[in-house]
mmCIF file of C-alpha atoms (C1' of nucleotides) in Angstrom:
data_model
loop_
_atom_site.group_PDB
_atom_site.id
_atom_site.type_symbol
_atom_site.label_atom_id
_atom_site.label_comp_id
_atom_site.label_asym_id
_atom_site.label_seq_id
_atom_site.Cartn_x
_atom_site.Cartn_y
_atom_site.Cartn_z
ATOM 1 C CA UNK D 11 -0.180 -0.189 -0.221
ATOM 2 C CA UNK D 12 3.254 2.676 0.599
ATOM 3 C CA UNK D 13 4.728 1.822 -2.144
ATOM 4 C CA UNK D 14 2.362 2.366 -3.897
ATOM 5 C CA UNK D 15 1.189 5.551 -2.870
ATOM 6 C CA UNK D 16 4.202 6.446 -3.122
ATOM 7 C CA UNK D 17 5.205 5.365 -6.748
ATOM 8 C CA UNK D 18 1.768 7.261 -7.529
ATOM 9 C CA UNK D 19 2.706 10.318 -6.016
ATOM 10 C CA UNK D 20 5.649 10.157 -8.220
ATOM 11 C CA UNK D 21 3.751 10.166 -11.216
ATOM 12 C CA UNK D 22 1.425 12.428 -10.573
ATOM 13 C CA UNK D 23 4.175 15.044 -9.251
ATOM 14 C CA UNK D 24 5.894 13.713 -12.769
ATOM 15 C CA UNK D 25 3.223 15.042 -14.414
ATOM 16 C CA UNK D 26 2.111 18.315 -12.421
ATOM 17 C CA UNK D 27 5.884 19.255 -12.946
ATOM 18 C CA UNK D 28 4.980 19.680 -16.297
ATOM 19 C CA UNK D 29 1.694 21.039 -16.483
ATOM 20 C CA UNK D 30 -0.064 18.014 -17.466
ATOM 21 C CA UNK D 31 -3.170 16.161 -16.074
ATOM 22 C CA UNK D 32 -3.470 13.458 -13.524
ATOM 23 C CA UNK D 33 -2.635 9.481 -14.664
ATOM 24 C CA UNK D 34 -6.638 9.093 -14.747
ATOM 25 C CA UNK D 35 -6.475 10.988 -17.991
ATOM 26 C CA UNK D 36 -4.167 9.071 -19.832
ATOM 27 C CA UNK D 37 -5.659 5.926 -18.570
ATOM 28 C CA UNK D 38 -8.991 6.889 -20.719
ATOM 29 C CA UNK D 39 -6.728 7.855 -23.648
ATOM 30 C CA UNK D 40 -4.492 5.118 -23.622
ATOM 31 C CA UNK D 41 -7.568 3.026 -23.717
ATOM 32 C CA UNK D 42 -9.343 4.585 -26.330
ATOM 33 C CA UNK D 43 -6.133 4.414 -28.284
ATOM 34 C CA UNK D 44 -5.963 0.987 -27.852
ATOM 35 C CA UNK D 45 -9.127 0.931 -29.626
ATOM 36 C CA UNK D 46 -9.494 -0.622 -33.372
ATOM 37 C CA UNK D 47 -12.185 2.290 -33.991
ATOM 38 C CA UNK D 48 -10.635 4.809 -31.839
ATOM 39 C CA UNK D 49 -13.711 4.910 -29.521
ATOM 40 C CA UNK D 50 -15.648 3.660 -27.238
ATOM 41 C CA UNK D 51 -18.520 3.445 -24.822
ATOM 42 C CA UNK D 52 -18.382 5.072 -21.789
ATOM 43 C CA UNK D 53 -18.955 1.407 -20.211
ATOM 44 C CA UNK D 54 -16.231 -0.214 -21.513
ATOM 45 C CA UNK D 55 -13.560 2.759 -20.474
ATOM 46 C CA UNK D 56 -14.887 1.724 -17.098
ATOM 47 C CA UNK D 57 -14.199 -1.586 -16.915
ATOM 48 C CA UNK D 58 -11.065 -1.481 -18.778
ATOM 49 C CA UNK D 59 -9.725 1.455 -16.355
ATOM 50 C CA UNK D 60 -12.024 -0.105 -12.764
ATOM 51 C CA UNK D 61 -13.189 3.574 -12.370
ATOM 52 C CA UNK D 62 -16.490 4.089 -11.135
ATOM 53 C CA UNK D 63 -19.446 5.201 -13.301
ATOM 54 C CA UNK D 64 -19.924 8.507 -11.903
ATOM 55 C CA UNK D 65 -16.365 9.251 -11.820
ATOM 56 C CA UNK D 66 -16.159 8.389 -15.412
ATOM 57 C CA UNK D 67 -18.692 10.442 -16.293
ATOM 58 C CA UNK D 68 -17.760 13.225 -14.774
ATOM 59 C CA UNK D 69 -13.765 13.032 -16.292
ATOM 60 C CA UNK D 70 -15.219 12.793 -19.471
ATOM 61 C CA UNK D 71 -16.795 16.480 -18.971
ATOM 62 C CA UNK D 72 -13.611 17.502 -18.154
ATOM 63 C CA UNK D 73 -11.853 15.836 -20.775
ATOM 64 C CA UNK D 74 -14.392 17.273 -23.165
ATOM 65 C CA UNK D 75 -13.804 20.538 -21.500
ATOM 66 C CA UNK D 76 -10.438 19.906 -22.462
ATOM 67 C CA UNK D 77 -11.573 18.906 -26.176
ATOM 68 C CA UNK D 78 -9.386 15.979 -25.397
ATOM 69 C CA UNK D 79 -12.538 13.620 -26.308
ATOM 70 C CA UNK D 80 -15.772 13.831 -27.880
ATOM 71 C CA UNK D 81 -19.022 12.477 -27.394
ATOM 72 C CA UNK D 82 -21.289 11.439 -30.018
ATOM 73 C CA UNK D 83 -24.553 9.230 -29.617
ATOM 74 C CA UNK D 84 -24.421 5.752 -30.544
ATOM 75 C CA UNK D 85 -27.200 4.695 -33.627
ATOM 76 C CA UNK D 86 -27.660 1.446 -32.722
ATOM 77 C CA UNK D 87 -28.435 1.831 -28.366
ATOM 78 C CA UNK D 88 -29.380 5.282 -28.220
ATOM 79 C CA UNK D 89 -28.622 4.982 -24.244
ATOM 80 C CA UNK D 90 -25.354 5.098 -25.121
ATOM 81 C CA UNK D 91 -22.556 8.022 -26.332
ATOM 82 C CA UNK D 92 -19.673 7.149 -28.629
ATOM 83 C CA UNK D 93 -16.208 8.380 -26.929
ATOM 84 C CA UNK D 94 -13.937 9.228 -29.125
ATOM 85 C CA UNK D 95 -10.431 10.545 -29.043
ATOM 86 C CA UNK D 96 -9.373 13.740 -30.995
ATOM 87 C CA UNK D 97 -6.374 14.739 -32.580
ATOM 88 C CA UNK D 98 -5.653 17.185 -29.428
ATOM 89 C CA UNK D 99 -6.564 13.999 -26.906
ATOM 90 C CA UNK D 100 -3.947 12.085 -29.005
ATOM 91 C CA UNK D 101 -0.933 14.477 -29.044
ATOM 92 C CA UNK D 102 -1.895 14.466 -24.913
ATOM 93 C CA UNK D 103 -1.763 11.670 -25.031
ATOM 94 C CA UNK D 104 1.992 11.214 -26.449
ATOM 95 C CA UNK D 105 2.928 14.331 -24.026
ATOM 96 C CA UNK D 106 1.996 12.234 -21.023
ATOM 97 C CA UNK D 107 3.340 9.545 -22.015
ATOM 98 C CA UNK D 108 6.870 11.224 -22.705
ATOM 99 C CA UNK D 109 6.944 12.045 -18.489
ATOM 100 C CA UNK D 110 5.226 8.819 -17.645
ATOM 101 C CA UNK D 111 7.125 6.386 -19.206
ATOM 102 C CA UNK D 112 10.416 8.563 -18.039
ATOM 103 C CA UNK D 113 8.868 8.510 -14.575
ATOM 104 C CA UNK D 114 8.341 5.652 -14.914
ATOM 105 C CA UNK D 115 12.119 4.115 -16.000
ATOM 106 C CA UNK D 116 13.306 6.132 -12.952
ATOM 107 C CA UNK D 117 11.081 4.820 -10.237
ATOM 108 C CA UNK D 118 10.507 0.892 -11.692
ATOM 109 C CA UNK D 119 12.658 -0.116 -14.802
ATOM 110 C CA UNK D 120 16.033 0.993 -12.795
ATOM 111 C CA UNK D 121 15.438 -0.373 -9.665
ATOM 112 C CA UNK D 122 14.372 -3.906 -10.535
ATOM 113 C CA UNK D 123 15.106 -6.237 -13.600
ATOM 114 C CA UNK D 124 13.531 -8.233 -15.645
ATOM 115 C CA UNK D 125 12.945 -11.136 -13.469
ATOM 116 C CA UNK D 126 12.039 -9.349 -10.399
ATOM 117 C CA UNK D 127 9.815 -8.067 -12.686
ATOM 118 C CA UNK D 128 8.245 -10.671 -13.584
ATOM 119 C CA UNK D 129 8.124 -12.320 -10.187
ATOM 120 C CA UNK D 130 6.097 -9.297 -9.146
ATOM 121 C CA UNK D 131 4.194 -9.472 -11.830
ATOM 122 C CA UNK D 132 3.702 -12.938 -10.731
ATOM 123 C CA UNK D 133 2.875 -12.256 -7.029
ATOM 124 C CA UNK D 134 0.294 -9.452 -8.349
ATOM 125 C CA UNK D 135 -1.610 -11.903 -10.354
ATOM 126 C CA UNK D 136 -1.604 -13.892 -7.648
ATOM 127 C CA UNK D 137 -3.329 -11.363 -4.916
ATOM 128 C CA UNK D 138 -5.869 -10.189 -7.848
ATOM 129 C CA UNK D 139 -7.538 -13.608 -8.179
ATOM 130 C CA UNK D 140 -10.609 -13.847 -7.466
ATOM 131 C CA UNK D 141 -11.495 -10.046 -7.416
ATOM 132 C CA UNK Q 21 -1.350 -0.131 -9.032
ATOM 133 C CA UNK Q 22 -4.481 -2.190 -10.512
ATOM 134 C CA UNK Q 23 -3.820 -4.874 -7.612
ATOM 135 C CA UNK Q 24 -3.226 -2.144 -4.547
ATOM 136 C CA UNK Q 25 -6.762 -0.794 -6.068
ATOM 137 C CA UNK Q 26 -8.810 -3.949 -5.669
ATOM 138 C CA UNK Q 27 -7.292 -4.430 -2.599
ATOM 139 C CA UNK Q 28 -7.948 -1.708 -0.687
ATOM 140 C CA UNK Q 29 -11.267 -1.564 -2.372
ATOM 141 C CA UNK Q 30 -11.991 -5.139 -0.723
ATOM 142 C CA UNK Q 31 -10.777 -3.914 2.505
ATOM 143 C CA UNK Q 32 -12.220 -0.780 2.684
ATOM 144 C CA UNK Q 33 -15.692 -2.740 1.839
ATOM 145 C CA UNK Q 34 -15.394 -4.939 4.500
ATOM 146 C CA UNK Q 35 -15.385 -1.990 7.087
ATOM 147 C CA UNK Q 36 -18.073 -0.496 5.494
ATOM 148 C CA UNK Q 37 -20.432 -3.681 5.599
ATOM 149 C CA UNK Q 38 -19.561 -3.968 9.025
ATOM 150 C CA UNK Q 39 -20.558 0.346 9.488
ATOM 151 C CA UNK Q 40 -16.355 0.935 10.536
ATOM 152 C CA UNK Q 41 -14.744 3.936 9.506
ATOM 153 C CA UNK Q 42 -12.496 3.608 6.640
ATOM 154 C CA UNK Q 43 -9.019 2.344 7.010
ATOM 155 C CA UNK Q 44 -7.435 5.875 7.045
ATOM 156 C CA UNK Q 45 -8.488 6.070 10.815
ATOM 157 C CA UNK Q 46 -7.689 2.760 11.765
ATOM 158 C CA UNK Q 47 -3.828 4.058 10.475
ATOM 159 C CA UNK Q 48 -4.149 6.820 12.669
ATOM 160 C CA UNK Q 49 -5.379 5.103 15.628
ATOM 161 C CA UNK Q 50 -2.569 2.179 15.482
ATOM 162 C CA UNK Q 51 0.229 4.187 15.621
ATOM 163 C CA UNK Q 52 -1.553 6.105 18.515
ATOM 164 C CA UNK Q 53 -1.780 3.426 20.065
ATOM 165 C CA UNK Q 54 2.073 2.492 19.207
ATOM 166 C CA UNK Q 55 3.034 5.010 20.712
ATOM 167 C CA UNK Q 56 4.384 4.771 24.042
ATOM 168 C CA UNK Q 57 3.101 7.743 25.496
ATOM 169 C CA UNK Q 58 -0.502 6.223 23.642
ATOM 170 C CA UNK Q 59 -0.291 10.064 22.516
ATOM 171 C CA UNK Q 60 1.419 11.420 19.099
ATOM 172 C CA UNK Q 61 1.992 14.939 17.559
ATOM 173 C CA UNK Q 62 0.029 15.390 14.194
ATOM 174 C CA UNK Q 63 3.276 15.902 12.459
ATOM 175 C CA UNK Q 64 4.731 12.736 13.722
ATOM 176 C CA UNK Q 65 1.580 10.534 12.608
ATOM 177 C CA UNK Q 66 1.759 12.612 9.083
ATOM 178 C CA UNK Q 67 5.106 10.967 8.735
ATOM 179 C CA UNK Q 68 4.295 7.786 9.832
ATOM 180 C CA UNK Q 69 0.965 7.589 7.787
ATOM 181 C CA UNK Q 70 2.064 9.296 4.625
ATOM 182 C CA UNK Q 71 -0.900 11.652 5.237
ATOM 183 C CA UNK Q 72 -1.276 15.549 3.956
ATOM 184 C CA UNK Q 73 -1.017 18.081 6.567
ATOM 185 C CA UNK Q 74 -4.362 19.410 5.715
ATOM 186 C CA UNK Q 75 -5.808 16.108 5.669
ATOM 187 C CA UNK Q 76 -4.779 14.847 8.530
ATOM 188 C CA UNK Q 77 -5.978 17.954 10.588
ATOM 189 C CA UNK Q 78 -9.944 17.432 9.046
ATOM 190 C CA UNK Q 79 -9.581 13.908 9.909
ATOM 191 C CA UNK Q 80 -8.685 14.788 13.688
ATOM 192 C CA UNK Q 81 -11.643 17.115 13.156
ATOM 193 C CA UNK Q 82 -13.356 14.092 12.315
ATOM 194 C CA UNK Q 83 -12.328 11.741 14.451
ATOM 195 C CA UNK Q 84 -12.307 14.491 17.539
ATOM 196 C CA UNK Q 85 -15.779 14.209 16.988
ATOM 197 C CA UNK Q 86 -16.793 11.038 16.875
ATOM 198 C CA UNK Q 87 -14.756 10.552 20.616
ATOM 199 C CA UNK Q 88 -11.958 8.286 19.051
ATOM 200 C CA UNK Q 89 -9.305 10.850 20.019
ATOM 201 C CA UNK Q 90 -8.612 13.692 22.122
ATOM 202 C CA UNK Q 91 -6.820 17.137 21.131
ATOM 203 C CA UNK Q 92 -4.495 18.496 24.228
ATOM 204 C CA UNK Q 93 -2.583 21.717 24.388
ATOM 205 C CA UNK Q 94 1.658 21.147 24.130
ATOM 206 C CA UNK Q 95 3.618 21.931 26.895
ATOM 207 C CA UNK Q 96 6.702 22.307 25.764
ATOM 208 C CA UNK Q 97 5.595 23.799 22.267
ATOM 209 C CA UNK Q 98 2.989 25.533 22.228
ATOM 210 C CA UNK Q 99 2.343 25.622 18.856
ATOM 211 C CA UNK Q 100 1.572 21.982 18.878
ATOM 212 C CA UNK Q 101 -1.278 19.731 20.264
ATOM 213 C CA UNK Q 102 -1.101 15.886 21.308
ATOM 214 C CA UNK Q 103 -3.259 13.937 19.883
ATOM 215 C CA UNK Q 104 -4.491 11.118 22.052
ATOM 216 C CA UNK Q 105 -6.596 7.985 21.826
ATOM 217 C CA UNK Q 106 -9.359 7.734 24.016
ATOM 218 C CA UNK Q 107 -11.136 4.404 25.708
ATOM 219 C CA UNK Q 108 -13.790 4.722 22.885
ATOM 220 C CA UNK Q 109 -10.454 5.164 20.499
ATOM 221 C CA UNK Q 110 -9.602 1.625 21.574
ATOM 222 C CA UNK Q 111 -12.332 -0.020 21.161
ATOM 223 C CA UNK Q 112 -12.920 1.242 17.536
ATOM 224 C CA UNK Q 113 -9.557 0.135 16.678
ATOM 225 C CA UNK Q 114 -9.978 -3.456 18.461
ATOM 226 C CA UNK Q 115 -12.877 -3.453 16.433
ATOM 227 C CA UNK Q 116 -11.632 -2.428 13.471
ATOM 228 C CA UNK Q 117 -8.890 -4.985 13.630
ATOM 229 C CA UNK Q 118 -10.943 -8.337 14.158
ATOM 230 C CA UNK Q 119 -12.693 -7.188 10.140
ATOM 231 C CA UNK Q 120 -9.529 -5.896 8.793
ATOM 232 C CA UNK Q 121 -7.262 -9.174 10.010
ATOM 233 C CA UNK Q 122 -9.969 -11.124 8.320
ATOM 234 C CA UNK Q 123 -10.051 -9.505 5.091
ATOM 235 C CA UNK Q 124 -6.282 -9.370 5.055
ATOM 236 C CA UNK Q 125 -6.545 -13.108 5.848
ATOM 237 C CA UNK Q 126 -8.663 -13.885 2.953
ATOM 238 C CA UNK Q 127 -7.419 -11.982 0.209
ATOM 239 C CA UNK Q 128 -3.738 -11.796 0.705
ATOM 240 C CA UNK Q 129 -2.779 -14.688 3.462
ATOM 241 C CA UNK Q 130 -4.857 -17.679 1.491
ATOM 242 C CA UNK Q 131 -3.054 -16.166 -1.707
ATOM 243 C CA UNK Q 132 0.088 -15.975 -1.251
ATOM 244 C CA UNK Q 133 2.929 -18.155 0.966
ATOM 245 C CA UNK Q 134 5.374 -17.132 3.857
ATOM 246 C CA UNK Q 135 8.344 -16.831 0.851
ATOM 247 C CA UNK Q 136 6.010 -15.116 -1.431
ATOM 248 C CA UNK Q 137 5.105 -12.307 0.811
ATOM 249 C CA UNK Q 138 8.647 -11.906 2.090
ATOM 250 C CA UNK Q 139 9.583 -11.506 -2.156
ATOM 251 C CA UNK Q 140 6.864 -9.136 -2.680
ATOM 252 C CA UNK Q 141 8.068 -7.354 1.028
ATOM 253 C CA UNK Q 142 11.570 -6.998 -0.551
ATOM 254 C CA UNK Q 143 10.564 -6.343 -3.971
ATOM 255 C CA UNK Q 144 8.296 -3.573 -2.574
ATOM 256 C CA UNK Q 145 11.110 -2.322 -0.385
ATOM 257 C CA UNK Q 146 13.040 -2.100 -3.686
ATOM 258 C CA UNK Q 147 11.281 0.219 -5.299
ATOM 259 C CA UNK Q 148 10.710 2.771 -2.594
ATOM 260 C CA UNK Q 149 14.119 3.343 -1.619
ATOM 261 C CA UNK Q 150 15.145 6.546 -2.748
ATOM 262 C CA UNK Q 151 11.432 7.548 -1.891
ATOM 263 C "C1'" DA H 15 -47.375 -6.919 -28.183
ATOM 264 C "C1'" DT H 16 -46.696 -5.638 -23.838
ATOM 265 C "C1'" DC H 17 -44.936 -3.894 -19.528
ATOM 266 C "C1'" DA H 18 -41.572 -5.146 -16.120
ATOM 267 C "C1'" DA H 19 -36.869 -5.619 -15.337
ATOM 268 C "C1'" DA H 20 -32.222 -4.504 -16.796
ATOM 269 C "C1'" DT H 21 -28.790 -1.295 -19.112
ATOM 270 C "C1'" DA H 22 -26.606 3.562 -20.228
ATOM 271 C "C1'" DG H 23 -25.474 7.285 -18.744
ATOM 272 C "C1'" DA H 24 -26.187 12.190 -16.219
ATOM 273 C "C1'" DT H 25 -26.579 14.707 -12.043
ATOM 274 C "C1'" DG H 26 -27.966 16.616 -7.160
ATOM 275 C "C1'" DC H 27 -26.103 16.454 -2.384
ATOM 276 C "C1'" DA H 28 -22.656 15.683 1.221
ATOM 277 C "C1'" DC H 29 -17.877 14.390 1.835
ATOM 278 C "C1'" DT H 30 -13.263 14.222 1.048
ATOM 279 C "C1'" DT H 31 -9.004 16.460 -0.448
ATOM 280 C "C1'" DG H 32 -5.894 19.339 -2.345
ATOM 281 C "C1'" DC H 33 -3.905 23.869 -2.540
ATOM 282 C "C1'" DA H 34 -2.918 28.595 -0.854
ATOM 283 C "C1'" DT H 35 -2.587 31.104 3.172
ATOM 284 C "C1'" DC H 36 -3.536 32.463 7.737
ATOM 285 C "C1'" DT H 37 -2.086 32.700 12.947
ATOM 286 C "C1'" DA H 38 0.618 31.260 16.586
ATOM 287 C "C1'" DA H 39 5.216 29.879 18.431
ATOM 288 C "C1'" DT H 40 9.468 29.075 18.304
ATOM 289 C "C1'" DT H 41 14.524 28.977 16.854
ATOM 290 C "C1'" DG H 42 19.303 30.562 14.889
ATOM 291 C "C1'" DG H 43 22.124 34.324 12.957
ATOM 292 C "C1'" DG H 44 24.142 38.234 13.130
ATOM 293 C "C1'" DC Z 15 18.600 40.182 22.205
ATOM 294 C "C1'" DC Z 16 16.281 40.904 17.993
ATOM 295 C "C1'" DC Z 17 14.089 39.784 13.900
ATOM 296 C "C1'" DA Z 18 13.536 36.931 9.473
ATOM 297 C "C1'" DA Z 19 13.289 32.564 8.842
ATOM 298 C "C1'" DT Z 20 10.804 28.486 9.655
ATOM 299 C "C1'" DT Z 21 7.850 25.091 11.306
ATOM 300 C "C1'" DA Z 22 2.925 23.658 13.784
ATOM 301 C "C1'" DG Z 23 -1.355 23.240 12.850
ATOM 302 C "C1'" DA Z 24 -6.022 25.520 10.997
ATOM 303 C "C1'" DT Z 25 -8.718 26.543 7.398
ATOM 304 C "C1'" DG Z 26 -11.216 29.118 2.896
ATOM 305 C "C1'" DC Z 27 -12.184 27.952 -1.216
ATOM 306 C "C1'" DA Z 28 -12.177 24.976 -5.249
ATOM 307 C "C1'" DA Z 29 -11.756 20.617 -7.532
ATOM 308 C "C1'" DG Z 30 -13.143 15.748 -7.454
ATOM 309 C "C1'" DT Z 31 -15.503 11.299 -5.424
ATOM 310 C "C1'" DG Z 32 -19.049 8.632 -3.368
ATOM 311 C "C1'" DC Z 33 -23.959 7.641 -3.071
ATOM 312 C "C1'" DA Z 34 -28.065 7.638 -4.431
ATOM 313 C "C1'" DT Z 35 -31.603 8.553 -7.266
ATOM 314 C "C1'" DC Z 36 -33.185 9.985 -12.075
ATOM 315 C "C1'" DT Z 37 -34.107 9.481 -17.171
ATOM 316 C "C1'" DA Z 38 -34.077 7.579 -21.381
ATOM 317 C "C1'" DT Z 39 -33.987 3.208 -23.829
ATOM 318 C "C1'" DT Z 40 -33.280 -1.585 -24.383
ATOM 319 C "C1'" DT Z 41 -34.145 -6.827 -22.776
ATOM 320 C "C1'" DG Z 42 -37.200 -10.528 -22.023
ATOM 321 C "C1'" DA Z 43 -40.583 -13.022 -19.786
ATOM 322 C "C1'" DT Z 44 -45.751 -13.961 -20.791
#
DNA sequence: ATCAAATAGATGCACTTGCATCTAATTGGG
DNA sequence: CCCAATTAGATGCAAGTGCATCTATTTGAT
């Protein structure tokens, strides 16, 4: 818990120092850019990021205001919406990744080697089993 | 990050299901009970729990209102305060521990063995180095 | 075909957190 | 000894989160 808290804080600090938005924004943009069509429905982002529905809804409000994503109506399911990454969003994602990747390298990559990383990954998946 | 998020959420859920306060309250009470004199100054709790100063200040407000801690003036340093665990606080700490320990057992103890736990602990301290 | 139940997403309200700043007290350099 | 710098802690305000609820739409059992 402590290690995670410290590492996460270090990442957020790195981003903030460059006047970039918090990691949560990156997570959303990453998922959108990973999607074949470059767009996802809110509930799909929800599943992938573990964000709560109402929090995502509001994060999307902010991201939309910042013009990083757009919301569009969904033809097949009129309850739903598409969330679409804009060009500005892609640029922001890239800008964040530069900083984020460097911080990951410094705080993780340089501290454990590949074998330790896979040990860690194994332990984490054990702990996650059933959650 | 994900594993931590899921585990923490599981712990908080367990507490909430028993109408107990969040883990942060437990952390404060644990540190207080660990202190020889049964009391600490806010900044000491701050160091031990990694909580931000203003957040702790407000958490103490809430805990004081719930009569789990008391604040008293500090004789040697008039800027400071003592935070003292009340009897009610000790009882609450014990009540939370029952639930917390059970959740830890279920979500951690049953999922990894002692060797894996010490591997994990080793990895975490590597990652924390310098933070 | 119909209507209750389920699903997608938004929103009002209370609570928590972050940030900056404030007051009061202490410390340390000259 | 004095005053600037530092430290302890509190607090006003803005932003984010949790919770419950709401609307709109879709689904599925009859």
